[in-house]
Amino acid sequence: MPIHRQNLIDCLDEMKDIYLAAPNASVRSGAFISVLHEYCISELFNVGITKKHFSIKREAKIYGSHKPKNVDVAVIENINGPQIIIGLRSQMSSVSNNILTYYEEIIGDCISLHDRFPMAVLCYVYLLPKNPIKPGVREKINLERAERLFERITGRTDWRDTKDKYEHFAFLKVDFETKPPSLLETIPLLGIDYFFDKIITTYNNRKPL
């Protein structure tokens, strides 16, 4: 079942309002990205995650191979620990200056968490605007370059495979200049429409018979 796209558009519209009200403060405080956290949690419930067997936590402290990490959204089983982990990041400006640093960072997180929890379903949602909407900022954002980067680090189908790839990765290319914001097309591998369905399918396939 595809995502509730209108709910996502509403989410992006709310994020835009929060950002424009205080571009710097809303990013530093987490108020901007927290709206996307809540959207992801609602979609996890829609694909069948229930509170009966799991707890779903925001900003959960998960111990990786070398140090604890605060992950954005985690589905945690009481006995077996984290089963699904979703990282989220947005860059609303200075994309070309910082994207490679963040890219290396999220690969490092992926390796560390796969080292500790090889069967966990690790996923990521990365949001970039078509154009910056921060007042006074002009920047050409290369969404195609970002797409090529993200394509390289997704598609881990077997838990015994390489640890430097996420099971699933969603790239949100957003035009915030339209009203409401519009979601631009990306390659199917990085699409959001069936992102949460793919997560639950991968999780179910890894459960013991």
JSON list of C-alpha atoms in Angstrom, two decimals:
[
{"chain": "A", "resi": 1, "resn": "MET", "atom": "CA", "xyz": [0.00, 0.00, 0.00]},
{"chain": "A", "resi": 2, "resn": "PRO", "atom": "CA", "xyz": [1.54, 3.35, -0.98]},
{"chain": "A", "resi": 3, "resn": "ILE", "atom": "CA", "xyz": [2.02, 6.15, 1.50]},
{"chain": "A", "resi": 4, "resn": "HIS", "atom": "CA", "xyz": [-0.70, 8.66, 2.25]},
{"chain": "A", "resi": 5, "resn": "ARG", "atom": "CA", "xyz": [0.77, 11.27, -0.09]},
{"chain": "A", "resi": 6, "resn": "GLN", "atom": "CA", "xyz": [-1.54, 14.07, 1.03]},
{"chain": "A", "resi": 7, "resn": "ASN", "atom": "CA", "xyz": [-0.36, 13.53, 4.60]},
{"chain": "A", "resi": 8, "resn": "LEU", "atom": "CA", "xyz": [3.21, 13.94, 3.39]},
{"chain": "A", "resi": 9, "resn": "ILE", "atom": "CA", "xyz": [2.34, 17.14, 1.51]},
{"chain": "A", "resi": 10, "resn": "ASP", "atom": "CA", "xyz": [0.65, 18.47, 4.65]},
{"chain": "A", "resi": 11, "resn": "CYS", "atom": "CA", "xyz": [3.78, 17.56, 6.59]},
{"chain": "A", "resi": 12, "resn": "LEU", "atom": "CA", "xyz": [6.02, 19.43, 4.14]},
{"chain": "A", "resi": 13, "resn": "ASP", "atom": "CA", "xyz": [3.69, 22.45, 4.25]},
{"chain": "A", "resi": 14, "resn": "GLU", "atom": "CA", "xyz": [3.94, 22.57, 8.04]},
{"chain": "A", "resi": 15, "resn": "MET", "atom": "CA", "xyz": [7.72, 22.21, 7.85]},
{"chain": "A", "resi": 16, "resn": "LYS", "atom": "CA", "xyz": [7.87, 25.14, 5.44]},
{"chain": "A", "resi": 17, "resn": "ASP", "atom": "CA", "xyz": [5.89, 27.39, 7.80]},
{"chain": "A", "resi": 18, "resn": "ILE", "atom": "CA", "xyz": [8.11, 26.44, 10.74]},
{"chain": "A", "resi": 19, "resn": "TYR", "atom": "CA", "xyz": [11.27, 27.07, 8.76]},
{"chain": "A", "resi": 20, "resn": "LEU", "atom": "CA", "xyz": [10.25, 30.43, 7.35]},
{"chain": "A", "resi": 21, "resn": "ALA", "atom": "CA", "xyz": [9.23, 31.64, 10.81]},
{"chain": "A", "resi": 22, "resn": "ALA", "atom": "CA", "xyz": [12.77, 31.06, 12.10]},
{"chain": "A", "resi": 23, "resn": "PRO", "atom": "CA", "xyz": [15.16, 29.49, 9.57]},
{"chain": "A", "resi": 24, "resn": "ASN", "atom": "CA", "xyz": [18.17, 29.05, 11.84]},
{"chain": "A", "resi": 25, "resn": "ALA", "atom": "CA", "xyz": [16.44, 28.40, 15.15]},
{"chain": "A", "resi": 26, "resn": "SER", "atom": "CA", "xyz": [14.00, 25.84, 13.75]},
{"chain": "A", "resi": 27, "resn": "VAL", "atom": "CA", "xyz": [16.85, 23.74, 12.35]},
{"chain": "A", "resi": 28, "resn": "ARG", "atom": "CA", "xyz": [19.03, 23.98, 15.46]},
{"chain": "A", "resi": 29, "resn": "SER", "atom": "CA", "xyz": [16.17, 23.14, 17.82]},
{"chain": "A", "resi": 30, "resn": "GLY", "atom": "CA", "xyz": [14.92, 20.22, 15.72]},
{"chain": "A", "resi": 31, "resn": "ALA", "atom": "CA", "xyz": [11.46, 21.77, 15.37]},
{"chain": "A", "resi": 32, "resn": "PHE", "atom": "CA", "xyz": [11.70, 21.61, 11.57]},
{"chain": "A", "resi": 33, "resn": "ILE", "atom": "CA", "xyz": [12.69, 17.95, 11.19]},
{"chain": "A", "resi": 34, "resn": "SER", "atom": "CA", "xyz": [10.53, 16.73, 14.10]},
{"chain": "A", "resi": 35, "resn": "VAL", "atom": "CA", "xyz": [7.43, 17.11, 11.91]},
{"chain": "A", "resi": 36, "resn": "LEU", "atom": "CA", "xyz": [8.93, 14.59, 9.50]},
{"chain": "A", "resi": 37, "resn": "HIS", "atom": "CA", "xyz": [9.71, 12.28, 12.44]},
{"chain": "A", "resi": 38, "resn": "GLU", "atom": "CA", "xyz": [6.04, 12.20, 13.34]},
{"chain": "A", "resi": 39, "resn": "TYR", "atom": "CA", "xyz": [5.01, 11.56, 9.76]},
{"chain": "A", "resi": 40, "resn": "CYS", "atom": "CA", "xyz": [7.36, 8.55, 9.54]},
{"chain": "A", "resi": 41, "resn": "ILE", "atom": "CA", "xyz": [6.01, 7.13, 12.79]},
{"chain": "A", "resi": 42, "resn": "SER", "atom": "CA", "xyz": [2.44, 7.42, 11.51]},
{"chain": "A", "resi": 43, "resn": "GLU", "atom": "CA", "xyz": [3.37, 5.56, 8.32]},
{"chain": "A", "resi": 44, "resn": "LEU", "atom": "CA", "xyz": [5.01, 2.77, 10.33]},
{"chain": "A", "resi": 45, "resn": "PHE", "atom": "CA", "xyz": [1.72, 2.26, 12.13]},
{"chain": "A", "resi": 46, "resn": "ASN", "atom": "CA", "xyz": [-0.10, 2.24, 8.80]},
{"chain": "A", "resi": 47, "resn": "VAL", "atom": "CA", "xyz": [2.03, -0.65, 7.49]},
{"chain": "A", "resi": 48, "resn": "GLY", "atom": "CA", "xyz": [1.43, -2.81, 10.53]},
{"chain": "A", "resi": 49, "resn": "ILE", "atom": "CA", "xyz": [3.80, -1.88, 13.34]},
{"chain": "A", "resi": 50, "resn": "THR", "atom": "CA", "xyz": [1.81, -2.09, 16.57]},
{"chain": "A", "resi": 51, "resn": "LYS", "atom": "CA", "xyz": [2.48, -0.97, 20.11]},
{"chain": "A", "resi": 52, "resn": "LYS", "atom": "CA", "xyz": [1.62, -4.43, 21.38]},
{"chain": "A", "resi": 53, "resn": "HIS", "atom": "CA", "xyz": [5.00, -5.94, 20.60]},
{"chain": "A", "resi": 54, "resn": "PHE", "atom": "CA", "xyz": [7.15, -2.87, 20.03]},
{"chain": "A", "resi": 55, "resn": "SER", "atom": "CA", "xyz": [7.91, 0.58, 21.28]},
{"chain": "A", "resi": 56, "resn": "ILE", "atom": "CA", "xyz": [8.51, 3.29, 18.70]},
{"chain": "A", "resi": 57, "resn": "LYS", "atom": "CA", "xyz": [10.86, 5.96, 19.97]},
{"chain": "A", "resi": 58, "resn": "ARG", "atom": "CA", "xyz": [12.13, 9.28, 18.69]},
{"chain": "A", "resi": 59, "resn": "GLU", "atom": "CA", "xyz": [15.72, 10.24, 19.44]},
{"chain": "A", "resi": 60, "resn": "ALA", "atom": "CA", "xyz": [16.41, 6.78, 20.85]},
{"chain": "A", "resi": 61, "resn": "LYS", "atom": "CA", "xyz": [19.88, 6.06, 22.22]},
{"chain": "A", "resi": 62, "resn": "ILE", "atom": "CA", "xyz": [21.21, 2.99, 20.40]},
{"chain": "A", "resi": 63, "resn": "TYR", "atom": "CA", "xyz": [24.63, 1.52, 21.13]},
{"chain": "A", "resi": 64, "resn": "GLY", "atom": "CA", "xyz": [26.61, 1.07, 17.93]},
{"chain": "A", "resi": 65, "resn": "SER", "atom": "CA", "xyz": [29.87, -0.83, 17.61]},
{"chain": "A", "resi": 66, "resn": "HIS", "atom": "CA", "xyz": [31.96, 1.91, 19.24]},
{"chain": "A", "resi": 67, "resn": "LYS", "atom": "CA", "xyz": [29.70, 4.43, 20.94]},
{"chain": "A", "resi": 68, "resn": "PRO", "atom": "CA", "xyz": [26.04, 5.26, 21.58]},
{"chain": "A", "resi": 69, "resn": "LYS", "atom": "CA", "xyz": [24.10, 7.06, 18.87]},
{"chain": "A", "resi": 70, "resn": "ASN", "atom": "CA", "xyz": [20.88, 9.02, 19.04]},
{"chain": "A", "resi": 71, "resn": "VAL", "atom": "CA", "xyz": [18.83, 7.68, 16.13]},
{"chain": "A", "resi": 72, "resn": "ASP", "atom": "CA", "xyz": [15.82, 9.59, 14.85]},
{"chain": "A", "resi": 73, "resn": "VAL", "atom": "CA", "xyz": [13.17, 6.85, 14.85]},
{"chain": "A", "resi": 74, "resn": "ALA", "atom": "CA", "xyz": [13.59, 3.35, 16.24]},
{"chain": "A", "resi": 75, "resn": "VAL", "atom": "CA", "xyz": [11.23, 0.39, 16.46]},
{"chain": "A", "resi": 76, "resn": "ILE", "atom": "CA", "xyz": [12.42, -1.55, 19.48]},
{"chain": "A", "resi": 77, "resn": "GLU", "atom": "CA", "xyz": [11.33, -5.01, 20.60]},
{"chain": "A", "resi": 78, "resn": "ASN", "atom": "CA", "xyz": [11.35, -5.54, 24.33]},
{"chain": "A", "resi": 79, "resn": "ILE", "atom": "CA", "xyz": [13.58, -8.63, 24.23]},
{"chain": "A", "resi": 80, "resn": "ASN", "atom": "CA", "xyz": [15.56, -8.41, 21.00]},
{"chain": "A", "resi": 81, "resn": "GLY", "atom": "CA", "xyz": [16.32, -4.70, 20.85]},
{"chain": "A", "resi": 82, "resn": "PRO", "atom": "CA", "xyz": [16.12, -2.43, 17.77]},
{"chain": "A", "resi": 83, "resn": "GLN", "atom": "CA", "xyz": [14.45, -4.02, 14.77]},
{"chain": "A", "resi": 84, "resn": "ILE", "atom": "CA", "xyz": [13.92, -1.01, 12.48]},
{"chain": "A", "resi": 85, "resn": "ILE", "atom": "CA", "xyz": [15.92, 2.21, 12.57]},
{"chain": "A", "resi": 86, "resn": "ILE", "atom": "CA", "xyz": [15.18, 5.25, 10.42]},
{"chain": "A", "resi": 87, "resn": "GLY", "atom": "CA", "xyz": [17.57, 8.18, 10.18]},
{"chain": "A", "resi": 88, "resn": "LEU", "atom": "CA", "xyz": [16.36, 11.54, 8.89]},
{"chain": "A", "resi": 89, "resn": "ARG", "atom": "CA", "xyz": [18.25, 14.56, 7.64]},
{"chain": "A", "resi": 90, "resn": "SER", "atom": "CA", "xyz": [17.39, 17.77, 5.86]},
{"chain": "A", "resi": 91, "resn": "GLN", "atom": "CA", "xyz": [19.62, 20.42, 4.31]},
{"chain": "A", "resi": 92, "resn": "MET", "atom": "CA", "xyz": [17.84, 23.61, 3.43]},
{"chain": "A", "resi": 93, "resn": "SER", "atom": "CA", "xyz": [20.93, 25.59, 2.37]},
{"chain": "A", "resi": 94, "resn": "SER", "atom": "CA", "xyz": [24.72, 25.24, 1.97]},
{"chain": "A", "resi": 95, "resn": "VAL", "atom": "CA", "xyz": [24.07, 21.87, 0.37]},
{"chain": "A", "resi": 96, "resn": "SER", "atom": "CA", "xyz": [27.14, 21.72, -1.88]},
{"chain": "A", "resi": 97, "resn": "ASN", "atom": "CA", "xyz": [29.43, 22.69, 1.01]},
{"chain": "A", "resi": 98, "resn": "ASN", "atom": "CA", "xyz": [28.20, 20.05, 3.43]},
{"chain": "A", "resi": 99, "resn": "ILE", "atom": "CA", "xyz": [26.60, 17.12, 1.63]},
{"chain": "A", "resi": 100, "resn": "LEU", "atom": "CA", "xyz": [29.78, 15.02, 1.30]},
{"chain": "A", "resi": 101, "resn": "THR", "atom": "CA", "xyz": [30.54, 15.44, 5.01]},
{"chain": "A", "resi": 102, "resn": "TYR", "atom": "CA", "xyz": [27.02, 14.34, 5.94]},
{"chain": "A", "resi": 103, "resn": "TYR", "atom": "CA", "xyz": [27.23, 11.53, 3.37]},
{"chain": "A", "resi": 104, "resn": "GLU", "atom": "CA", "xyz": [30.35, 10.10, 5.00]},
{"chain": "A", "resi": 105, "resn": "GLU", "atom": "CA", "xyz": [28.73, 10.51, 8.41]},
{"chain": "A", "resi": 106, "resn": "ILE", "atom": "CA", "xyz": [25.62, 8.52, 7.55]},
{"chain": "A", "resi": 107, "resn": "ILE", "atom": "CA", "xyz": [27.72, 5.75, 5.98]},
{"chain": "A", "resi": 108, "resn": "GLY", "atom": "CA", "xyz": [29.73, 5.57, 9.21]},
{"chain": "A", "resi": 109, "resn": "ASP", "atom": "CA", "xyz": [26.54, 5.35, 11.25]},
{"chain": "A", "resi": 110, "resn": "CYS", "atom": "CA", "xyz": [25.28, 2.58, 8.97]},
{"chain": "A", "resi": 111, "resn": "ILE", "atom": "CA", "xyz": [28.46, 0.51, 9.45]},
{"chain": "A", "resi": 112, "resn": "SER", "atom": "CA", "xyz": [28.46, 1.01, 13.21]},
{"chain": "A", "resi": 113, "resn": "LEU", "atom": "CA", "xyz": [24.83, -0.01, 13.66]},
{"chain": "A", "resi": 114, "resn": "HIS", "atom": "CA", "xyz": [25.08, -2.97, 11.29]},
{"chain": "A", "resi": 115, "resn": "ASP", "atom": "CA", "xyz": [28.14, -4.15, 13.22]},
{"chain": "A", "resi": 116, "resn": "ARG", "atom": "CA", "xyz": [26.11, -4.25, 16.44]},
{"chain": "A", "resi": 117, "resn": "PHE", "atom": "CA", "xyz": [22.71, -5.24, 14.99]},
{"chain": "A", "resi": 118, "resn": "PRO", "atom": "CA", "xyz": [23.33, -7.03, 11.66]},
{"chain": "A", "resi": 119, "resn": "MET", "atom": "CA", "xyz": [19.71, -8.13, 11.22]},
{"chain": "A", "resi": 120, "resn": "ALA", "atom": "CA", "xyz": [18.17, -4.73, 11.98]},
{"chain": "A", "resi": 121, "resn": "VAL", "atom": "CA", "xyz": [16.49, -2.96, 9.07]},
{"chain": "A", "resi": 122, "resn": "LEU", "atom": "CA", "xyz": [18.38, 0.32, 8.72]},
{"chain": "A", "resi": 123, "resn": "CYS", "atom": "CA", "xyz": [16.77, 3.02, 6.62]},
{"chain": "A", "resi": 124, "resn": "TYR", "atom": "CA", "xyz": [17.21, 6.69, 5.82]},
{"chain": "A", "resi": 125, "resn": "VAL", "atom": "CA", "xyz": [15.12, 9.63, 4.64]},
{"chain": "A", "resi": 126, "resn": "TYR", "atom": "CA", "xyz": [17.04, 12.59, 3.20]},
{"chain": "A", "resi": 127, "resn": "LEU", "atom": "CA", "xyz": [15.29, 15.85, 2.30]},
{"chain": "A", "resi": 128, "resn": "LEU", "atom": "CA", "xyz": [16.70, 18.50, -0.03]},
{"chain": "A", "resi": 129, "resn": "PRO", "atom": "CA", "xyz": [14.91, 21.52, -1.50]},
{"chain": "A", "resi": 130, "resn": "LYS", "atom": "CA", "xyz": [14.87, 22.25, -5.21]},
{"chain": "A", "resi": 131, "resn": "ASN", "atom": "CA", "xyz": [15.95, 25.79, -4.30]},
{"chain": "A", "resi": 132, "resn": "PRO", "atom": "CA", "xyz": [16.75, 27.40, -0.93]},
{"chain": "A", "resi": 133, "resn": "ILE", "atom": "CA", "xyz": [13.89, 29.36, 0.62]},
{"chain": "A", "resi": 134, "resn": "LYS", "atom": "CA", "xyz": [15.94, 31.00, 3.36]},
{"chain": "A", "resi": 135, "resn": "PRO", "atom": "CA", "xyz": [15.66, 34.76, 2.83]},
{"chain": "A", "resi": 136, "resn": "GLY", "atom": "CA", "xyz": [18.72, 36.22, 1.13]},
{"chain": "A", "resi": 137, "resn": "VAL", "atom": "CA", "xyz": [20.22, 32.85, 0.15]},
{"chain": "A", "resi": 138, "resn": "ARG", "atom": "CA", "xyz": [20.83, 31.95, -3.47]},
{"chain": "A", "resi": 139, "resn": "GLU", "atom": "CA", "xyz": [22.32, 28.57, -4.34]},
{"chain": "A", "resi": 140, "resn": "LYS", "atom": "CA", "xyz": [22.14, 26.09, -7.17]},
{"chain": "A", "resi": 141, "resn": "ILE", "atom": "CA", "xyz": [21.42, 22.66, -5.65]},
{"chain": "A", "resi": 142, "resn": "ASN", "atom": "CA", "xyz": [22.50, 19.65, -7.68]},
{"chain": "A", "resi": 143, "resn": "LEU", "atom": "CA", "xyz": [19.75, 17.17, -6.89]},
{"chain": "A", "resi": 144, "resn": "GLU", "atom": "CA", "xyz": [20.95, 14.72, -9.54]},
{"chain": "A", "resi": 145, "resn": "ARG", "atom": "CA", "xyz": [24.37, 14.49, -7.89]},
{"chain": "A", "resi": 146, "resn": "ALA", "atom": "CA", "xyz": [22.75, 13.78, -4.53]},
{"chain": "A", "resi": 147, "resn": "GLU", "atom": "CA", "xyz": [20.58, 11.15, -6.17]},
{"chain": "A", "resi": 148, "resn": "ARG", "atom": "CA", "xyz": [23.65, 9.36, -7.54]},
{"chain": "A", "resi": 149, "resn": "LEU", "atom": "CA", "xyz": [25.30, 9.42, -4.12]},
{"chain": "A", "resi": 150, "resn": "PHE", "atom": "CA", "xyz": [22.28, 7.99, -2.32]},
{"chain": "A", "resi": 151, "resn": "GLU", "atom": "CA", "xyz": [21.78, 5.30, -4.95]},
{"chain": "A", "resi": 152, "resn": "ARG", "atom": "CA", "xyz": [25.17, 3.84, -4.00]},
{"chain": "A", "resi": 153, "resn": "ILE", "atom": "CA", "xyz": [24.30, 3.23, -0.35]},
{"chain": "A", "resi": 154, "resn": "THR", "atom": "CA", "xyz": [20.94, 1.49, -0.46]},
{"chain": "A", "resi": 155, "resn": "GLY", "atom": "CA", "xyz": [19.57, -1.91, -1.39]},
{"chain": "A", "resi": 156, "resn": "ARG", "atom": "CA", "xyz": [21.05, -4.17, 1.31]},
{"chain": "A", "resi": 157, "resn": "THR", "atom": "CA", "xyz": [18.83, -7.24, 0.90]},
{"chain": "A", "resi": 158, "resn": "ASP", "atom": "CA", "xyz": [20.67, -9.87, 2.96]},
{"chain": "A", "resi": 159, "resn": "TRP", "atom": "CA", "xyz": [21.78, -9.19, 6.52]},
{"chain": "A", "resi": 160, "resn": "ARG", "atom": "CA", "xyz": [25.04, -11.00, 5.77]},
{"chain": "A", "resi": 161, "resn": "ASP", "atom": "CA", "xyz": [25.87, -8.51, 3.00]},
{"chain": "A", "resi": 162, "resn": "THR", "atom": "CA", "xyz": [28.13, -5.46, 3.17]},
{"chain": "A", "resi": 163, "resn": "LYS", "atom": "CA", "xyz": [27.53, -3.23, 6.18]},
{"chain": "A", "resi": 164, "resn": "ASP", "atom": "CA", "xyz": [27.96, 0.13, 4.45]},
{"chain": "A", "resi": 165, "resn": "LYS", "atom": "CA", "xyz": [24.56, 0.13, 2.75]},
{"chain": "A", "resi": 166, "resn": "TYR", "atom": "CA", "xyz": [21.11, 0.87, 4.11]},
{"chain": "A", "resi": 167, "resn": "GLU", "atom": "CA", "xyz": [18.30, -1.56, 3.52]},
{"chain": "A", "resi": 168, "resn": "HIS", "atom": "CA", "xyz": [16.11, 1.23, 2.17]},
{"chain": "A", "resi": 169, "resn": "PHE", "atom": "CA", "xyz": [16.70, 4.90, 1.40]},
{"chain": "A", "resi": 170, "resn": "ALA", "atom": "CA", "xyz": [14.16, 7.60, 0.49]},
{"chain": "A", "resi": 171, "resn": "PHE", "atom": "CA", "xyz": [15.18, 10.84, -1.17]},
{"chain": "A", "resi": 172, "resn": "LEU", "atom": "CA", "xyz": [12.69, 13.69, -0.79]},
{"chain": "A", "resi": 173, "resn": "LYS", "atom": "CA", "xyz": [13.29, 16.28, -3.51]},
{"chain": "A", "resi": 174, "resn": "VAL", "atom": "CA", "xyz": [10.97, 19.11, -2.52]},
{"chain": "A", "resi": 175, "resn": "ASP", "atom": "CA", "xyz": [9.92, 22.27, -4.30]},
{"chain": "A", "resi": 176, "resn": "PHE", "atom": "CA", "xyz": [9.06, 24.51, -1.35]},
{"chain": "A", "resi": 177, "resn": "GLU", "atom": "CA", "xyz": [8.31, 27.44, -3.65]},
{"chain": "A", "resi": 178, "resn": "THR", "atom": "CA", "xyz": [4.96, 26.01, -4.69]},
{"chain": "A", "resi": 179, "resn": "LYS", "atom": "CA", "xyz": [1.91, 26.18, -2.44]},
{"chain": "A", "resi": 180, "resn": "PRO", "atom": "CA", "xyz": [1.59, 23.65, -1.04]},
{"chain": "A", "resi": 181, "resn": "PRO", "atom": "CA", "xyz": [5.12, 22.26, -1.48]},
{"chain": "A", "resi": 182, "resn": "SER", "atom": "CA", "xyz": [5.42, 19.65, -4.21]},
{"chain": "A", "resi": 183, "resn": "LEU", "atom": "CA", "xyz": [7.40, 16.43, -4.25]},
{"chain": "A", "resi": 184, "resn": "LEU", "atom": "CA", "xyz": [9.62, 15.99, -7.29]},
{"chain": "A", "resi": 185, "resn": "GLU", "atom": "CA", "xyz": [10.23, 12.62, -8.90]},
{"chain": "A", "resi": 186, "resn": "THR", "atom": "CA", "xyz": [13.32, 10.57, -8.09]},
{"chain": "A", "resi": 187, "resn": "ILE", "atom": "CA", "xyz": [14.48, 7.16, -9.25]},
{"chain": "A", "resi": 188, "resn": "PRO", "atom": "CA", "xyz": [12.29, 4.23, -8.10]},
{"chain": "A", "resi": 189, "resn": "LEU", "atom": "CA", "xyz": [15.01, 2.87, -5.79]},
{"chain": "A", "resi": 190, "resn": "LEU", "atom": "CA", "xyz": [14.88, 6.11, -3.77]},
{"chain": "A", "resi": 191, "resn": "GLY", "atom": "CA", "xyz": [11.15, 6.75, -3.95]},
{"chain": "A", "resi": 192, "resn": "ILE", "atom": "CA", "xyz": [9.04, 7.39, -0.86]},
{"chain": "A", "resi": 193, "resn": "ASP", "atom": "CA", "xyz": [5.76, 5.91, -2.11]},
{"chain": "A", "resi": 194, "resn": "TYR", "atom": "CA", "xyz": [6.50, 2.31, -1.10]},
{"chain": "A", "resi": 195, "resn": "PHE", "atom": "CA", "xyz": [9.35, 3.05, 1.32]},
{"chain": "A", "resi": 196, "resn": "PHE", "atom": "CA", "xyz": [7.48, 1.91, 4.43]},
{"chain": "A", "resi": 197, "resn": "ASP", "atom": "CA", "xyz": [6.03, -1.15, 2.70]},
{"chain": "A", "resi": 198, "resn": "LYS", "atom": "CA", "xyz": [9.56, -2.19, 1.76]},
{"chain": "A", "resi": 199, "resn": "ILE", "atom": "CA", "xyz": [10.68, -1.72, 5.36]},
{"chain": "A", "resi": 200, "resn": "ILE", "atom": "CA", "xyz": [8.01, -4.01, 6.80]},
{"chain": "A", "resi": 201, "resn": "THR", "atom": "CA", "xyz": [8.57, -6.59, 4.04]},
{"chain": "A", "resi": 202, "resn": "THR", "atom": "CA", "xyz": [12.30, -6.72, 4.78]},
{"chain": "A", "resi": 203, "resn": "TYR", "atom": "CA", "xyz": [11.62, -6.98, 8.50]},
{"chain": "A", "resi": 204, "resn": "ASN", "atom": "CA", "xyz": [9.14, -9.82, 8.03]},
{"chain": "A", "resi": 205, "resn": "ASN", "atom": "CA", "xyz": [11.52, -11.70, 5.75]},
{"chain": "A", "resi": 206, "resn": "ARG", "atom": "CA", "xyz": [14.21, -11.63, 8.45]},
{"chain": "A", "resi": 207, "resn": "LYS", "atom": "CA", "xyz": [12.06, -13.00, 11.24]},
{"chain": "A", "resi": 208, "resn": "PRO", "atom": "CA", "xyz": [12.82, -16.63, 12.17]},
{"chain": "A", "resi": 209, "resn": "LEU", "atom": "CA", "xyz": [10.47, -19.21, 10.64]}
]
